[in-house]
Amino acid sequence: MEMNLIPKQPTLDNFAQAFTKIPLFRFILNSFLVAGCITLGQIISCSLAAFALSFLDFKGKNVIFMLIMATMMVPGEATIISNYLTVSGWGWLNSYKVLIIPYITSAMGIFLFRQFYLTFPKSLYEAAKIDGCPNLVFIVRILIPLTKSAIGAMAVYTFINAYNMYMWPLLVTGTEEMRTVQIGISMLNSVDSQSITMVIAGVVMVILPSLFVFILGQKQLIRGMFSGAVKG
């Protein structure tokens, strides 16, 4: 059997058919909206939590941090049913909030920001407090400009993970208007429109956005992941 890596008659019909068979643009838009909101939410919530665990002194701080880290050892499959029953009872199914709010924070993000903040001398925070700088102003005007690499790494890591979510959107969405791209792309392989070339064309279009984000932010991702690894 002869295999040809380069097609004899190149065509873009499969890409056009992928958009006509399913509302692929709607799926991509949903994924971008969900992934963008999750990324922004995790950057805000994780940076605030890491600030408290790094600069503030209160009882049980280390215990709270250990409990947060312990959640990383719990697989998502162990809690997905209880989470589904909870959001179902609240009437959140088939909505943007059920796709976004459960992932608005993460232990990984808190750990990343905390390790980065620990590289800063605590005297920086103490000097700001002596000058009468509130905590939120200290975070916005001092910490955020100094942690651009960590924010970039967190943004790339979170966006790609949120964009590629599959199991949770499959459970909590039921209409085409709310489907994300990873769920919607499987509709190209239905019985009435089964075409391997069209499926591959759809997969290529789905991969391109996340690949583009990774290429743009790979330097920030690597720099941010290693910036808090060595304290000196």
Tab-separated table of N, CA and C in Angstrom, residues 43-172:
chain	number	residue	atom	x	y	z
A	43	ILE	N	-5.811	33.943	38.501
A	43	ILE	CA	-4.727	34.898	38.756
A	43	ILE	C	-5.083	35.796	39.934
A	44	ILE	N	-6.325	36.282	39.979
A	44	ILE	CA	-6.743	37.174	41.072
A	44	ILE	C	-6.817	36.424	42.396
A	45	SER	N	-7.539	35.298	42.424
A	45	SER	CA	-7.747	34.580	43.684
A	45	SER	C	-6.455	33.964	44.206
A	46	CYS	N	-5.654	33.394	43.327
A	46	CYS	CA	-4.416	32.750	43.765
A	46	CYS	C	-3.381	33.759	44.238
A	47	SER	N	-3.306	34.910	43.584
A	47	SER	CA	-2.355	35.931	44.018
A	47	SER	C	-2.745	36.506	45.378
A	48	LEU	N	-4.041	36.690	45.611
A	48	LEU	CA	-4.493	37.185	46.911
A	48	LEU	C	-4.221	36.173	48.017
A	49	ALA	N	-4.528	34.898	47.743
A	49	ALA	CA	-4.268	33.861	48.741
A	49	ALA	C	-2.777	33.719	49.019
A	50	ALA	N	-1.965	33.755	47.971
A	50	ALA	CA	-0.521	33.637	48.149
A	50	ALA	C	0.048	34.824	48.909
A	51	PHE	N	-0.503	36.004	48.694
A	51	PHE	CA	-0.062	37.182	49.454
A	51	PHE	C	-0.302	36.981	50.947
A	52	ALA	N	-1.495	36.494	51.297
A	52	ALA	CA	-1.803	36.264	52.703
A	52	ALA	C	-0.881	35.211	53.318
A	53	LEU	N	-0.580	34.155	52.554
A	53	LEU	CA	0.268	33.086	53.065
A	53	LEU	C	1.744	33.456	53.080
A	54	SER	N	2.120	34.509	52.391
A	54	SER	CA	3.527	34.894	52.303
A	54	SER	C	3.887	36.059	53.221
A	55	PHE	N	3.022	37.079	53.278
A	55	PHE	CA	3.383	38.320	53.971
A	55	PHE	C	2.642	38.536	55.284
A	56	LEU	N	1.447	37.992	55.410
A	56	LEU	CA	0.676	38.210	56.630
A	56	LEU	C	1.019	37.167	57.682
A	57	ASP	N	0.939	37.563	58.943
A	57	ASP	CA	1.189	36.665	60.070
A	57	ASP	C	-0.118	36.406	60.806
A	58	PHE	N	-0.557	35.162	60.836
A	58	PHE	CA	-1.756	34.781	61.567
A	58	PHE	C	-1.644	33.316	61.962
A	59	LYS	N	-2.391	32.929	62.952
A	59	LYS	CA	-2.323	31.569	63.472
A	59	LYS	C	-2.877	30.575	62.443
A	60	GLY	N	-2.201	29.456	62.334
A	60	GLY	CA	-2.651	28.407	61.440
A	60	GLY	C	-2.293	28.626	59.989
A	61	LYS	N	-1.401	29.577	59.699
A	61	LYS	CA	-1.061	29.864	58.306
A	61	LYS	C	-0.435	28.653	57.628
A	62	ASN	N	0.493	28.004	58.305
A	62	ASN	CA	1.158	26.832	57.712
A	62	ASN	C	0.196	25.655	57.564
A	63	VAL	N	-0.719	25.525	58.520
A	63	VAL	CA	-1.708	24.447	58.440
A	63	VAL	C	-2.629	24.654	57.241
A	64	ILE	N	-3.058	25.896	57.035
A	64	ILE	CA	-3.918	26.206	55.892
A	64	ILE	C	-3.189	25.911	54.586
A	65	PHE	N	-1.906	26.282	54.526
A	65	PHE	CA	-1.147	26.023	53.308
A	65	PHE	C	-0.999	24.521	53.058
A	66	MET	N	-0.767	23.748	54.107
A	66	MET	CA	-0.654	22.293	53.940
A	66	MET	C	-1.974	21.686	53.487
A	67	LEU	N	-3.094	22.202	54.001
A	67	LEU	CA	-4.396	21.696	53.563
A	67	LEU	C	-4.644	22.024	52.092
A	68	ILE	N	-4.234	23.210	51.671
A	68	ILE	CA	-4.379	23.583	50.262
A	68	ILE	C	-3.549	22.657	49.382
A	69	MET	N	-2.319	22.382	49.797
A	69	MET	CA	-1.460	21.485	49.029
A	69	MET	C	-2.005	20.058	49.025
A	70	ALA	N	-2.671	19.667	50.110
A	70	ALA	CA	-3.218	18.309	50.188
A	70	ALA	C	-4.317	18.093	49.158
A	71	THR	N	-5.009	19.169	48.767
A	71	THR	CA	-6.072	19.016	47.770
A	71	THR	C	-5.516	18.614	46.404
A	72	MET	N	-4.236	18.861	46.180
A	72	MET	CA	-3.638	18.472	44.897
A	72	MET	C	-3.513	16.963	44.762
A	73	MET	N	-3.565	16.260	45.884
A	73	MET	CA	-3.460	14.800	45.847
A	73	MET	C	-4.808	14.123	45.641
A	74	VAL	N	-5.892	14.905	45.651
A	74	VAL	CA	-7.227	14.348	45.449
A	74	VAL	C	-7.552	14.403	43.957
A	75	PRO	N	-7.733	13.274	43.297
A	75	PRO	CA	-8.044	13.298	41.853
A	75	PRO	C	-9.403	13.920	41.594
A	76	GLY	N	-9.518	14.586	40.466
A	76	GLY	CA	-10.773	15.235	40.132
A	76	GLY	C	-11.929	14.272	39.980
A	77	GLU	N	-11.628	13.049	39.557
A	77	GLU	CA	-12.679	12.042	39.389
A	77	GLU	C	-13.338	11.677	40.716
A	78	ALA	N	-12.630	11.887	41.836
A	78	ALA	CA	-13.184	11.533	43.142
A	78	ALA	C	-14.235	12.525	43.622
A	79	THR	N	-14.220	13.740	43.087
A	79	THR	CA	-15.155	14.769	43.539
A	79	THR	C	-16.121	15.216	42.453
A	80	ILE	N	-15.985	14.699	41.249
A	80	ILE	CA	-16.781	15.230	40.148
A	80	ILE	C	-18.271	14.932	40.323
A	81	ILE	N	-18.612	13.777	40.914
A	81	ILE	CA	-20.031	13.447	41.109
A	81	ILE	C	-20.651	14.351	42.172
A	82	SER	N	-19.960	14.535	43.292
A	82	SER	CA	-20.485	15.408	44.344
A	82	SER	C	-20.591	16.851	43.853
A	83	ASN	N	-19.626	17.284	43.071
A	83	ASN	CA	-19.703	18.639	42.509
A	83	ASN	C	-20.884	18.774	41.551
A	84	TYR	N	-21.111	17.731	40.759
A	84	TYR	CA	-22.238	17.762	39.824
A	84	TYR	C	-23.568	17.838	40.576
A	85	LEU	N	-23.710	17.044	41.628
A	85	LEU	CA	-24.949	17.070	42.410
A	85	LEU	C	-25.148	18.431	43.073
A	86	THR	N	-24.050	19.052	43.493
A	86	THR	CA	-24.153	20.364	44.130
A	86	THR	C	-24.632	21.424	43.152
A	87	VAL	N	-23.981	21.535	42.005
A	87	VAL	CA	-24.374	22.573	41.034
A	87	VAL	C	-25.729	22.269	40.422
A	88	SER	N	-26.097	20.986	40.349
A	88	SER	CA	-27.415	20.628	39.856
A	88	SER	C	-28.496	21.096	40.818
A	89	GLY	N	-28.230	20.941	42.120
A	89	GLY	CA	-29.176	21.423	43.118
A	89	GLY	C	-29.324	22.932	43.116
A	90	TRP	N	-28.284	23.634	42.720
A	90	TRP	CA	-28.342	25.094	42.639
A	90	TRP	C	-28.960	25.594	41.335
A	91	GLY	N	-29.233	24.688	40.392
A	91	GLY	CA	-29.807	25.081	39.115
A	91	GLY	C	-28.819	25.749	38.183
A	92	TRP	N	-27.559	25.359	38.276
A	92	TRP	CA	-26.510	25.988	37.466
A	92	TRP	C	-26.230	25.248	36.167
A	93	LEU	N	-26.835	24.110	35.949
A	93	LEU	CA	-26.485	23.304	34.783
A	93	LEU	C	-26.727	24.067	33.486
A	94	ASN	N	-25.881	23.770	32.497
A	94	ASN	CA	-25.993	24.354	31.156
A	94	ASN	C	-25.898	25.881	31.200
A	95	SER	N	-24.894	26.388	31.899
A	95	SER	CA	-24.670	27.830	31.998
A	95	SER	C	-23.168	28.092	32.049
A	96	TYR	N	-22.798	29.347	31.828
A	96	TYR	CA	-21.384	29.700	31.883
A	96	TYR	C	-20.832	29.615	33.301
A	97	LYS	N	-21.654	29.946	34.292
A	97	LYS	CA	-21.142	29.951	35.667
A	97	LYS	C	-20.782	28.551	36.150
A	98	VAL	N	-21.470	27.518	35.666
A	98	VAL	CA	-21.117	26.163	36.085
A	98	VAL	C	-19.810	25.714	35.445
A	99	LEU	N	-19.444	26.323	34.324
A	99	LEU	CA	-18.175	26.003	33.676
A	99	LEU	C	-17.011	26.792	34.261
A	100	ILE	N	-17.296	27.951	34.848
A	100	ILE	CA	-16.243	28.855	35.292
A	100	ILE	C	-16.007	28.799	36.795
A	101	ILE	N	-17.062	28.975	37.598
A	101	ILE	CA	-16.905	29.175	39.041
A	101	ILE	C	-16.215	28.006	39.746
A	102	PRO	N	-16.507	26.729	39.434
A	102	PRO	CA	-15.806	25.647	40.138
A	102	PRO	C	-14.297	25.640	39.926
A	103	TYR	N	-13.802	26.342	38.907
A	103	TYR	CA	-12.369	26.364	38.617
A	103	TYR	C	-11.769	27.752	38.791
A	104	ILE	N	-12.406	28.584	39.627
A	104	ILE	CA	-11.981	29.963	39.776
A	104	ILE	C	-10.694	30.091	40.591
A	105	THR	N	-10.275	29.027	41.243
A	105	THR	CA	-9.013	29.034	41.988
A	105	THR	C	-8.378	27.657	41.891
A	106	SER	N	-7.107	27.564	42.269
A	106	SER	CA	-6.407	26.288	42.190
A	106	SER	C	-5.257	26.272	43.173
A	107	ALA	N	-4.980	25.099	43.720
A	107	ALA	CA	-3.855	24.940	44.642
A	107	ALA	C	-2.530	25.148	43.936
A	108	MET	N	-2.455	24.737	42.677
A	108	MET	CA	-1.234	24.921	41.906
A	108	MET	C	-0.900	26.397	41.749
A	109	GLY	N	-1.905	27.216	41.479
A	109	GLY	CA	-1.676	28.645	41.331
A	109	GLY	C	-1.244	29.297	42.630
A	110	ILE	N	-1.881	28.907	43.736
A	110	ILE	CA	-1.488	29.449	45.038
A	110	ILE	C	-0.047	29.080	45.357
A	111	PHE	N	0.327	27.841	45.090
A	111	PHE	CA	1.705	27.401	45.339
A	111	PHE	C	2.697	28.183	44.478
A	112	LEU	N	2.374	28.369	43.205
A	112	LEU	CA	3.279	29.078	42.302
A	112	LEU	C	3.502	30.511	42.764
A	113	PHE	N	2.427	31.231	43.064
A	113	PHE	CA	2.564	32.618	43.497
A	113	PHE	C	3.247	32.712	44.860
A	114	ARG	N	2.932	31.806	45.759
A	114	ARG	CA	3.555	31.855	47.087
A	114	ARG	C	5.057	31.661	46.982
A	115	GLN	N	5.492	30.682	46.195
A	115	GLN	CA	6.925	30.458	46.039
A	115	GLN	C	7.609	31.667	45.419
A	116	PHE	N	6.920	32.348	44.537
A	116	PHE	CA	7.488	33.546	43.917
A	116	PHE	C	7.562	34.683	44.932
A	117	TYR	N	6.509	34.856	45.733
A	117	TYR	CA	6.501	35.932	46.723
A	117	TYR	C	7.557	35.722	47.805
A	118	LEU	N	7.882	34.472	48.102
A	118	LEU	CA	8.880	34.202	49.137
A	118	LEU	C	10.278	34.651	48.731
A	119	THR	N	10.498	34.909	47.451
A	119	THR	CA	11.805	35.406	47.015
A	119	THR	C	11.978	36.885	47.337
A	120	PHE	N	10.872	37.581	47.691
A	120	PHE	CA	10.956	38.994	48.036
A	120	PHE	C	11.236	39.144	49.530
A	121	PRO	N	12.051	40.113	49.932
A	121	PRO	CA	12.278	40.346	51.369
A	121	PRO	C	11.007	40.869	52.034
A	122	LYS	N	10.744	40.399	53.219
A	122	LYS	CA	9.547	40.839	53.926
A	122	LYS	C	9.631	42.309	54.315
A	123	SER	N	10.859	42.836	54.348
A	123	SER	CA	11.031	44.259	54.663
A	123	SER	C	10.363	45.146	53.610
A	124	LEU	N	10.183	44.625	52.388
A	124	LEU	CA	9.495	45.380	51.346
A	124	LEU	C	8.057	45.651	51.753
A	125	TYR	N	7.403	44.647	52.299
A	125	TYR	CA	6.026	44.804	52.759
A	125	TYR	C	5.969	45.678	54.010
A	126	GLU	N	6.916	45.486	54.911
A	126	GLU	CA	6.930	46.263	56.154
A	126	GLU	C	7.156	47.741	55.866
A	127	ALA	N	8.030	48.035	54.912
A	127	ALA	CA	8.266	49.436	54.552
A	127	ALA	C	7.012	50.062	53.944
A	128	ALA	N	6.290	49.291	53.143
A	128	ALA	CA	5.053	49.803	52.552
A	128	ALA	C	4.002	50.063	53.627
A	129	LYS	N	3.935	49.196	54.627
A	129	LYS	CA	2.960	49.389	55.704
A	129	LYS	C	3.309	50.617	56.538
A	130	ILE	N	4.612	50.855	56.755
A	130	ILE	CA	5.018	52.038	57.510
A	130	ILE	C	4.609	53.313	56.778
A	131	ASP	N	4.669	53.270	55.459
A	131	ASP	CA	4.262	54.426	54.655
A	131	ASP	C	2.752	54.550	54.523
A	132	GLY	N	2.011	53.638	55.163
A	132	GLY	CA	0.552	53.700	55.129
A	132	GLY	C	-0.068	53.107	53.897
A	133	CYS	N	0.625	52.187	53.238
A	133	CYS	CA	0.115	51.564	52.021
A	133	CYS	C	-0.826	50.412	52.367
A	134	PRO	N	-2.076	50.437	51.948
A	134	PRO	CA	-2.995	49.312	52.203
A	134	PRO	C	-2.547	48.064	51.453
A	135	ASN	N	-3.066	46.929	51.903
A	135	ASN	CA	-2.647	45.655	51.312
A	135	ASN	C	-2.975	45.570	49.824
A	136	LEU	N	-4.183	45.982	49.429
A	136	LEU	CA	-4.567	45.899	48.025
A	136	LEU	C	-3.713	46.813	47.149
A	137	VAL	N	-3.395	47.990	47.676
A	137	VAL	CA	-2.532	48.913	46.925
A	137	VAL	C	-1.132	48.325	46.795
A	138	PHE	N	-0.648	47.666	47.853
A	138	PHE	CA	0.666	47.019	47.810
A	138	PHE	C	0.690	45.924	46.746
A	139	ILE	N	-0.402	45.171	46.654
A	139	ILE	CA	-0.470	44.087	45.670
A	139	ILE	C	-0.498	44.656	44.245
A	140	VAL	N	-1.336	45.665	44.024
A	140	VAL	CA	-1.532	46.194	42.667
A	140	VAL	C	-0.322	46.987	42.187
A	141	ARG	N	0.236	47.806	43.036
A	141	ARG	CA	1.289	48.728	42.600
A	141	ARG	C	2.709	48.188	42.776
A	142	ILE	N	2.885	47.213	43.665
A	142	ILE	CA	4.240	46.723	43.932
A	142	ILE	C	4.402	45.268	43.517
A	143	LEU	N	3.533	44.380	44.018
A	143	LEU	CA	3.702	42.949	43.746
A	143	LEU	C	3.453	42.593	42.283
A	144	ILE	N	2.341	43.066	41.736
A	144	ILE	CA	1.993	42.684	40.362
A	144	ILE	C	3.061	43.103	39.353
A	145	PRO	N	3.580	44.339	39.399
A	145	PRO	CA	4.662	44.672	38.444
A	145	PRO	C	5.908	43.816	38.603
A	146	LEU	N	6.155	43.316	39.824
A	146	LEU	CA	7.347	42.501	40.068
A	146	LEU	C	7.132	41.029	39.756
A	147	THR	N	5.894	40.639	39.514
A	147	THR	CA	5.590	39.215	39.303
A	147	THR	C	4.994	38.966	37.923
A	148	LYS	N	5.423	39.732	36.933
A	148	LYS	CA	4.888	39.552	35.585
A	148	LYS	C	5.209	38.171	35.021
A	149	SER	N	6.403	37.656	35.325
A	149	SER	CA	6.763	36.339	34.803
A	149	SER	C	5.894	35.246	35.411
A	150	ALA	N	5.616	35.349	36.714
A	150	ALA	CA	4.744	34.366	37.366
A	150	ALA	C	3.321	34.467	36.842
A	151	ILE	N	2.841	35.678	36.625
A	151	ILE	CA	1.499	35.866	36.083
A	151	ILE	C	1.417	35.310	34.663
A	152	GLY	N	2.465	35.553	33.859
A	152	GLY	CA	2.485	35.005	32.509
A	152	GLY	C	2.477	33.495	32.497
A	153	ALA	N	3.285	32.887	33.374
A	153	ALA	CA	3.318	31.428	33.455
A	153	ALA	C	1.973	30.871	33.897
A	154	MET	N	1.374	31.516	34.882
A	154	MET	CA	0.077	31.076	35.382
A	154	MET	C	-1.001	31.222	34.311
A	155	ALA	N	-0.942	32.313	33.552
A	155	ALA	CA	-1.950	32.551	32.528
A	155	ALA	C	-1.877	31.497	31.429
A	156	VAL	N	-0.676	31.188	30.951
A	156	VAL	CA	-0.522	30.188	29.882
A	156	VAL	C	-0.946	28.817	30.371
A	157	TYR	N	-0.467	28.422	31.549
A	157	TYR	CA	-0.772	27.100	32.106
A	157	TYR	C	-2.278	26.931	32.330
A	158	THR	N	-2.904	27.945	32.912
A	158	THR	CA	-4.331	27.853	33.233
A	158	THR	C	-5.184	27.894	31.976
A	159	PHE	N	-4.849	28.766	31.033
A	159	PHE	CA	-5.651	28.894	29.818
A	159	PHE	C	-5.655	27.591	29.026
A	160	ILE	N	-4.483	26.980	28.860
A	160	ILE	CA	-4.415	25.743	28.074
A	160	ILE	C	-5.200	24.629	28.762
A	161	ASN	N	-5.079	24.523	30.092
A	161	ASN	CA	-5.829	23.489	30.816
A	161	ASN	C	-7.331	23.716	30.719
A	162	ALA	N	-7.755	24.971	30.871
A	162	ALA	CA	-9.188	25.273	30.814
A	162	ALA	C	-9.733	25.095	29.400
A	163	TYR	N	-8.952	25.453	28.408
A	163	TYR	CA	-9.380	25.319	27.015
A	163	TYR	C	-9.567	23.853	26.630
A	164	ASN	N	-8.777	22.964	27.240
A	164	ASN	CA	-8.821	21.543	26.896
A	164	ASN	C	-9.667	20.706	27.852
A	165	MET	N	-10.450	21.343	28.724
A	165	MET	CA	-11.318	20.579	29.626
A	165	MET	C	-12.317	19.741	28.829
A	166	TYR	N	-12.554	18.540	29.312
A	166	TYR	CA	-13.475	17.650	28.586
A	166	TYR	C	-14.562	17.070	29.497
A	167	MET	N	-14.166	16.411	30.582
A	167	MET	CA	-15.133	15.663	31.376
A	167	MET	C	-16.184	16.555	32.018
A	168	TRP	N	-15.752	17.655	32.659
A	168	TRP	CA	-16.709	18.520	33.351
A	168	TRP	C	-17.682	19.200	32.377
A	169	PRO	N	-17.226	19.812	31.288
A	169	PRO	CA	-18.198	20.374	30.330
A	169	PRO	C	-19.136	19.329	29.739
A	170	LEU	N	-18.648	18.096	29.584
A	170	LEU	CA	-19.503	17.037	29.048
A	170	LEU	C	-20.658	16.730	29.999
A	171	LEU	N	-20.406	16.808	31.305
A	171	LEU	CA	-21.432	16.496	32.294
A	171	LEU	C	-22.451	17.621	32.471
A	172	VAL	N	-21.983	18.865	32.465
A	172	VAL	CA	-22.841	19.969	32.908
A	172	VAL	C	-23.468	20.757	31.764
